[in-house]
CSV table of C-alpha atoms and ligand atoms in Angstrom, one decimal:
chain,number,residue,atom,x,y,z
A,1,UNK,CA,108.3,74.6,82.0
A,2,UNK,CA,105.0,75.9,83.3
A,3,UNK,CA,105.2,79.2,85.2
A,4,UNK,CA,104.4,77.6,88.6
A,5,UNK,CA,107.2,75.1,88.1
A,6,UNK,CA,109.9,77.7,87.9
A,7,UNK,CA,112.1,78.2,90.8
A,8,UNK,CA,112.4,81.6,92.5
A,9,UNK,CA,114.6,83.0,95.3
A,10,UNK,CA,112.8,84.4,98.3
A,11,UNK,CA,114.3,85.4,101.7
A,12,UNK,CA,117.1,82.8,101.8
A,13,UNK,CA,115.5,79.9,100.0
A,14,UNK,CA,114.9,78.7,96.4
A,15,UNK,CA,111.3,77.6,96.1
A,16,UNK,CA,108.9,76.8,93.3
A,17,UNK,CA,107.2,80.0,92.2
A,18,UNK,CA,103.7,78.7,93.1
A,19,UNK,CA,104.9,78.2,96.7
A,20,UNK,CA,106.6,81.5,97.1
A,21,UNK,CA,104.5,83.6,99.4
A,22,UNK,CA,104.8,87.2,100.4
A,23,UNK,CA,102.7,88.7,103.2
A,24,UNK,CA,99.9,91.1,102.1
A,25,UNK,CA,101.4,93.4,104.7
A,26,UNK,CA,104.7,93.5,102.8
A,27,UNK,CA,105.4,97.2,102.3
A,28,UNK,CA,106.3,96.4,98.6
A,29,UNK,CA,102.6,95.3,98.2
A,30,UNK,CA,101.2,98.1,100.3
A,31,UNK,CA,103.3,101.1,99.3
A,32,UNK,CA,105.7,100.0,96.6
A,33,UNK,CA,108.3,100.6,99.3
A,34,UNK,CA,111.2,98.9,97.6
A,35,UNK,CA,113.8,98.9,94.9
A,36,UNK,CA,114.8,96.6,92.1
A,37,UNK,CA,117.3,95.8,89.4
A,38,UNK,CA,117.2,93.9,86.0
A,39,UNK,CA,120.3,92.2,85.0
A,40,UNK,CA,121.0,90.6,81.6
A,41,UNK,CA,122.7,87.2,81.4
A,42,UNK,CA,124.5,86.4,78.2
A,43,UNK,CA,125.1,82.7,77.9
A,44,UNK,CA,125.2,82.5,81.7
A,45,UNK,CA,127.4,85.5,82.2
A,46,UNK,CA,125.8,88.3,84.1
A,47,UNK,CA,126.6,91.6,82.3
A,48,UNK,CA,127.9,94.4,84.4
A,49,UNK,CA,126.8,92.6,87.6
A,50,UNK,CA,128.9,94.7,89.9
A,51,UNK,CA,127.4,97.9,88.5
A,52,UNK,CA,123.9,96.6,89.0
A,53,UNK,CA,124.7,95.6,92.6
A,54,UNK,CA,126.3,99.0,93.2
A,55,UNK,CA,123.2,100.8,91.9
A,56,UNK,CA,121.1,98.5,94.1
A,57,UNK,CA,123.2,99.5,97.1
A,58,UNK,CA,122.7,103.1,96.2
A,59,UNK,CA,118.9,102.7,95.8
A,60,UNK,CA,118.7,100.9,99.2
A,61,UNK,CA,120.8,103.7,100.8
A,62,UNK,CA,118.6,106.4,99.4
A,63,UNK,CA,115.4,104.8,100.8
A,64,UNK,CA,117.2,103.9,104.1
A,65,UNK,CA,117.1,100.1,103.8
A,66,UNK,CA,120.4,98.5,105.1
A,67,UNK,CA,122.4,97.4,102.1
A,68,UNK,CA,123.2,94.2,104.0
A,69,UNK,CA,119.8,93.0,102.5
A,70,UNK,CA,121.7,92.6,99.2
A,71,UNK,CA,124.4,90.5,100.7
A,72,UNK,CA,125.1,87.2,98.9
A,73,UNK,CA,123.3,88.1,95.7
A,74,UNK,CA,126.5,87.3,93.7
A,75,UNK,CA,126.2,83.7,94.9
A,76,UNK,CA,122.4,83.5,94.6
A,77,UNK,CA,122.2,84.7,90.9
A,78,UNK,CA,124.3,81.8,89.3
A,79,UNK,CA,122.4,79.3,91.5
A,80,UNK,CA,119.1,80.8,90.4
A,81,UNK,CA,120.1,80.6,86.8
A,82,UNK,CA,121.1,77.0,87.3
A,83,UNK,CA,118.0,76.0,89.1
A,84,UNK,CA,115.9,77.8,86.4
A,85,UNK,CA,117.6,75.8,83.7
A,86,UNK,CA,119.1,78.9,82.3
A,87,UNK,CA,122.8,78.4,83.2
A,88,UNK,CA,124.0,78.7,79.6
A,89,UNK,CA,121.3,80.7,77.9
A,90,UNK,CA,120.0,84.2,77.3
A,91,UNK,CA,118.2,85.3,80.4
A,92,UNK,CA,117.1,88.2,82.6
A,93,UNK,CA,117.4,88.3,86.4
A,94,UNK,CA,114.9,90.4,88.3
A,95,UNK,CA,115.7,91.2,91.9
A,96,UNK,CA,113.6,93.2,94.3
A,97,UNK,CA,114.1,94.3,97.9
A,98,UNK,CA,111.3,95.8,99.9
A,99,UNK,CA,111.2,97.2,103.5
A,100,UNK,CA,109.5,93.9,104.5
A,101,UNK,CA,106.2,93.1,106.2
A,102,UNK,CA,104.9,95.2,109.0
A,103,UNK,CA,101.6,96.7,110.3
A,104,UNK,CA,100.6,99.4,107.9
A,105,UNK,CA,102.0,102.8,108.8
A,106,UNK,CA,103.3,105.3,106.4
A,107,UNK,CA,106.4,106.0,108.5
A,108,UNK,CA,109.0,103.1,108.8
A,109,UNK,CA,107.7,100.3,111.0
A,110,UNK,CA,108.2,100.9,114.8
A,111,UNK,CA,109.7,97.4,115.1
A,112,UNK,CA,112.1,97.0,112.2
A,113,UNK,CA,111.0,94.4,109.7
A,114,UNK,CA,113.3,92.1,107.8
A,115,UNK,CA,113.6,93.3,104.2
A,116,UNK,CA,112.0,91.0,101.7
A,117,UNK,CA,114.5,89.8,99.1
A,118,UNK,CA,113.1,88.3,95.9
A,119,UNK,CA,114.7,87.2,92.6
A,120,UNK,CA,113.7,85.3,89.6
A,121,UNK,CA,115.3,84.4,86.3
A,122,UNK,CA,113.4,84.2,83.0
A,123,UNK,CA,114.5,83.2,79.5
A,124,UNK,CA,115.1,86.3,77.3
A,125,UNK,CA,114.4,86.6,73.6
A,126,UNK,CA,116.3,89.6,72.5
A,127,UNK,CA,114.4,92.1,70.3
A,128,UNK,CA,116.7,91.5,67.3
A,129,UNK,CA,114.3,92.6,64.6
A,130,UNK,CA,113.4,95.9,66.4
A,131,UNK,CA,117.1,96.5,67.0
A,132,UNK,CA,117.7,96.1,63.3
A,133,UNK,CA,114.8,98.2,62.0
A,134,UNK,CA,114.3,100.7,64.9
A,135,UNK,CA,111.1,101.6,66.7
A,136,UNK,CA,108.7,104.6,66.8
A,137,UNK,CA,108.4,106.5,70.1
A,138,UNK,CA,106.0,109.0,71.5
A,139,UNK,CA,106.6,112.0,73.8
A,140,UNK,CA,104.7,112.1,77.0
A,141,UNK,CA,104.6,114.5,80.0
A,142,UNK,CA,107.0,113.3,82.7
A,143,UNK,CA,104.5,112.8,85.5
A,144,UNK,CA,107.0,110.9,87.7
A,145,UNK,CA,108.3,112.0,91.1
A,146,UNK,CA,111.5,113.9,91.6
A,147,UNK,CA,113.7,111.0,92.6
A,148,UNK,CA,113.9,109.1,89.4
A,149,UNK,CA,117.6,108.3,90.2
A,150,UNK,CA,116.3,105.7,92.6
A,151,UNK,CA,115.3,102.4,90.9
A,152,UNK,CA,112.0,102.3,92.8
A,153,UNK,CA,109.4,99.6,92.2
A,154,UNK,CA,106.8,102.4,92.3
A,155,UNK,CA,106.4,102.5,88.5
A,156,UNK,CA,102.8,103.6,87.9
A,157,UNK,CA,103.7,106.6,85.7
A,158,UNK,CA,106.1,104.5,83.7
A,159,UNK,CA,103.4,101.8,83.3
A,160,UNK,CA,100.8,104.4,82.1
A,161,UNK,CA,103.4,106.0,79.7
A,162,UNK,CA,104.4,102.6,78.2
A,163,UNK,CA,100.7,101.7,77.7
A,164,UNK,CA,100.2,105.1,76.0
A,165,UNK,CA,103.0,104.1,73.7
A,166,UNK,CA,101.5,100.7,73.1
A,167,UNK,CA,98.1,102.3,72.3
A,168,UNK,CA,99.8,104.6,69.8
A,169,UNK,CA,101.6,101.7,68.1
A,170,UNK,CA,105.0,102.9,69.4
A,171,UNK,CA,107.7,101.0,71.2
A,172,UNK,CA,108.5,103.4,73.9
A,173,UNK,CA,107.3,106.6,75.6
A,174,UNK,CA,109.9,109.3,76.2
A,175,UNK,CA,109.3,111.7,79.0
A,176,UNK,CA,109.4,115.5,78.7
A,177,UNK,CA,109.6,117.5,81.9
A,178,UNK,CA,109.1,121.3,81.7
A,179,UNK,CA,110.1,121.1,78.0
A,180,UNK,CA,113.3,119.1,78.7
A,181,UNK,CA,113.6,115.5,77.4
A,182,UNK,CA,114.5,113.3,80.3
A,183,UNK,CA,114.5,109.6,79.5
A,184,UNK,CA,112.4,106.7,78.2
A,185,UNK,CA,109.8,105.0,80.4
A,186,UNK,CA,112.1,102.0,80.7
A,187,UNK,CA,115.3,103.3,79.0
A,188,UNK,CA,117.9,106.1,78.6
A,189,UNK,CA,117.2,108.4,75.6
A,190,UNK,CA,119.9,109.8,73.4
A,191,UNK,CA,119.7,112.2,70.4
A,192,UNK,CA,122.5,112.9,67.9
A,193,UNK,CA,122.7,116.6,67.6
A,194,UNK,CA,125.4,118.1,65.4
A,195,UNK,CA,127.3,114.8,65.4
A,196,UNK,CA,127.3,114.6,69.2
A,197,UNK,CA,125.5,111.9,71.2
A,198,UNK,CA,123.5,113.9,73.8
A,199,UNK,CA,121.7,112.6,76.8
A,200,UNK,CA,120.3,114.2,80.0
A,201,UNK,CA,122.9,114.4,82.7
A,202,UNK,CA,122.7,112.2,85.7
A,203,UNK,CA,120.4,114.0,88.2
A,204,UNK,CA,117.3,113.4,90.3
A,205,UNK,CA,115.1,113.2,87.1
A,206,UNK,CA,116.8,110.2,85.4
A,207,UNK,CA,118.0,106.8,86.3
A,208,UNK,CA,121.8,106.5,86.0
A,209,UNK,CA,121.8,104.0,83.2
A,210,UNK,CA,124.4,101.2,83.1
A,211,UNK,CA,124.0,100.7,79.4
A,212,UNK,CA,124.5,104.4,78.9
A,213,UNK,CA,127.8,104.3,80.8
A,214,UNK,CA,129.0,101.4,78.5
A,215,UNK,CA,127.8,103.2,75.4
A,216,UNK,CA,129.4,106.5,76.3
A,217,UNK,CA,132.7,104.7,77.1
A,218,UNK,CA,132.5,103.2,73.6
A,219,UNK,CA,131.9,106.6,72.1
A,220,UNK,CA,134.9,108.0,73.9
A,221,UNK,CA,137.0,105.1,72.7
A,222,UNK,CA,135.9,105.4,69.1
A,223,UNK,CA,136.1,109.2,68.9
A,224,UNK,CA,132.4,109.9,68.9
A,225,UNK,CA,131.7,113.2,70.7
A,226,UNK,CA,129.3,112.9,73.7
A,227,UNK,CA,127.5,115.5,75.9
A,228,UNK,CA,125.5,115.0,79.0
A,229,UNK,CA,123.4,118.1,79.1
A,230,UNK,CA,119.7,118.9,79.3
A,231,UNK,CA,118.1,119.3,75.8
A,232,UNK,CA,114.7,120.5,74.9
A,233,UNK,CA,111.9,119.0,72.9
A,234,UNK,CA,112.3,121.8,70.3
A,235,UNK,CA,115.8,120.5,69.6
A,236,UNK,CA,114.5,117.1,68.5
A,237,UNK,CA,113.5,118.0,64.9
A,238,UNK,CA,117.2,118.7,64.1
A,239,UNK,CA,118.5,115.4,65.6
A,240,UNK,CA,120.0,113.2,62.9
A,241,UNK,CA,119.6,110.0,65.0
A,242,UNK,CA,118.1,108.9,68.2
A,243,UNK,CA,118.6,105.9,70.4
A,244,UNK,CA,117.2,104.2,73.5
A,245,UNK,CA,119.6,102.4,75.8
A,246,UNK,CA,118.8,99.8,78.3
A,247,UNK,CA,119.7,96.4,79.7
A,248,UNK,CA,117.0,94.7,77.6
A,249,UNK,CA,117.1,96.8,74.5
A,250,UNK,CA,120.9,97.4,74.4
A,251,UNK,CA,121.1,100.1,71.6
A,252,UNK,CA,117.6,100.5,70.1
A,253,UNK,CA,117.4,102.9,67.1
A,254,UNK,CA,114.4,105.4,67.2
A,255,UNK,CA,113.0,105.9,63.7
A,256,UNK,CA,110.1,108.3,64.5
A,257,UNK,CA,108.9,110.6,67.2
A,258,UNK,CA,105.2,111.3,67.4
A,259,UNK,CA,104.9,110.1,63.8
A,260,UNK,CA,107.7,112.3,62.5
A,261,UNK,CA,110.5,110.4,60.9
A,262,UNK,CA,114.0,110.6,62.4
A,263,UNK,CA,116.9,110.3,59.9
A,264,UNK,CA,114.6,109.4,57.0
A,265,UNK,CA,112.9,106.7,59.1
A,266,UNK,CA,115.9,104.3,59.2
A,267,UNK,CA,118.7,103.8,61.8
A,268,UNK,CA,121.7,106.1,61.2
A,269,UNK,CA,125.4,105.3,60.8
A,270,UNK,CA,126.4,106.4,64.2
A,271,UNK,CA,123.8,104.1,65.8
A,272,UNK,CA,125.0,101.3,63.6
A,273,UNK,CA,128.6,101.9,64.6
A,274,UNK,CA,127.7,101.8,68.3
A,275,UNK,CA,125.6,98.7,67.9
A,276,UNK,CA,128.5,96.9,66.3
A,277,UNK,CA,130.9,98.1,69.0
A,278,UNK,CA,128.3,97.0,71.7
A,279,UNK,CA,128.0,93.6,70.1
A,280,UNK,CA,131.7,93.2,70.2
A,281,UNK,CA,131.6,93.9,74.0
A,282,UNK,CA,128.9,91.3,74.4
A,283,UNK,CA,130.7,88.7,72.5
A,284,UNK,CA,133.7,89.1,74.8
A,285,UNK,CA,131.7,88.6,78.1
B,1,PDD,N1,114.9,99.6,82.9
B,1,PDD,N2,115.7,104.6,82.7
B,1,PDD,C1,114.7,103.9,83.2
B,1,PDD,C2,113.5,104.6,83.7
B,1,PDD,C3,114.8,102.5,83.2
B,1,PDD,O1,113.7,101.8,83.7
B,1,PDD,C4,115.9,101.8,82.7
B,1,PDD,C5,116.0,100.3,82.7
B,1,PDD,C6,117.0,102.6,82.2
B,1,PDD,C7,118.2,102.0,81.6
B,1,PDD,O2,119.0,101.5,82.6
B,1,PDD,P1,120.0,100.3,82.4
B,1,PDD,O3,120.8,100.6,81.2
B,1,PDD,O4,120.9,100.3,83.6
B,1,PDD,O5,119.2,99.1,82.2
B,1,PDD,C8,116.8,104.0,82.2
B,1,PDD,C9,115.0,98.2,83.1
B,1,PDD,C10,115.6,97.4,82.1
B,1,PDD,C11,113.6,97.7,83.5
B,1,PDD,O6,112.9,98.4,84.3
B,1,PDD,O7,113.1,96.7,83.1
């Protein structure tokens, strides 16, 4: 199927992508005044859909868009998959809600605009080889704002960081804020320190990851110690293993940081154990 032939959802209708039109005055276009979610479909089943919708509601609340804008998405998503020819396949759903189109003012529009609700589904080719071998990452200064808990479409620092990783031949950029490791540009970052899986606690400087919640539950169930505490860049050299967690990467082993090998440059046993446990969860959805 050519890109333009794919069907997308926009403001109440399913339309061919090439016919989907958003106003240039849309505040998403003008200001990145909106929020989004990425949801994985395994063979047509949306993974952790309720958690993604809940996080979307939270993001909307935090930027003061009525959460009613997200009404009906649970019915829209399966239809979107179906109309995209992806009802039984591996796919990703992207959904974005902006404050809508209105004359350009920084403050909210004087006359309330209808939020723009957009979604599309794309086939997804899981990064199996990378998940098997692991990927290198680089550390970059966390130049983002102080509300990274909101899944905002304003992603310029993340884009620049990911490109820096790309330029360095790495698979992800990991942010460091005032010496503290926060998260990946598009993922949650975990280090295994003294046998404990450690990640930054949920706060204004990280996105509350849904994959992280699943993985930490798996750790608890399999007796792997976990800690959500800030940890510093200086602690990384003594990490036995490192992982990135996200909807698209699931559990991605990190095998080097800024060119320095992690765990001898191969994924560690704890990472492997968690990958196996995660795969079992996926098989059962
Ligand atoms: N990114 N942190 C950031 C900054 C992210 O962008 C993401 C996900 C995560 C992991 O969240 P989750 O496990 O809920 O996917 C953490 C998505 C996949 C994206 O932007 O494409």
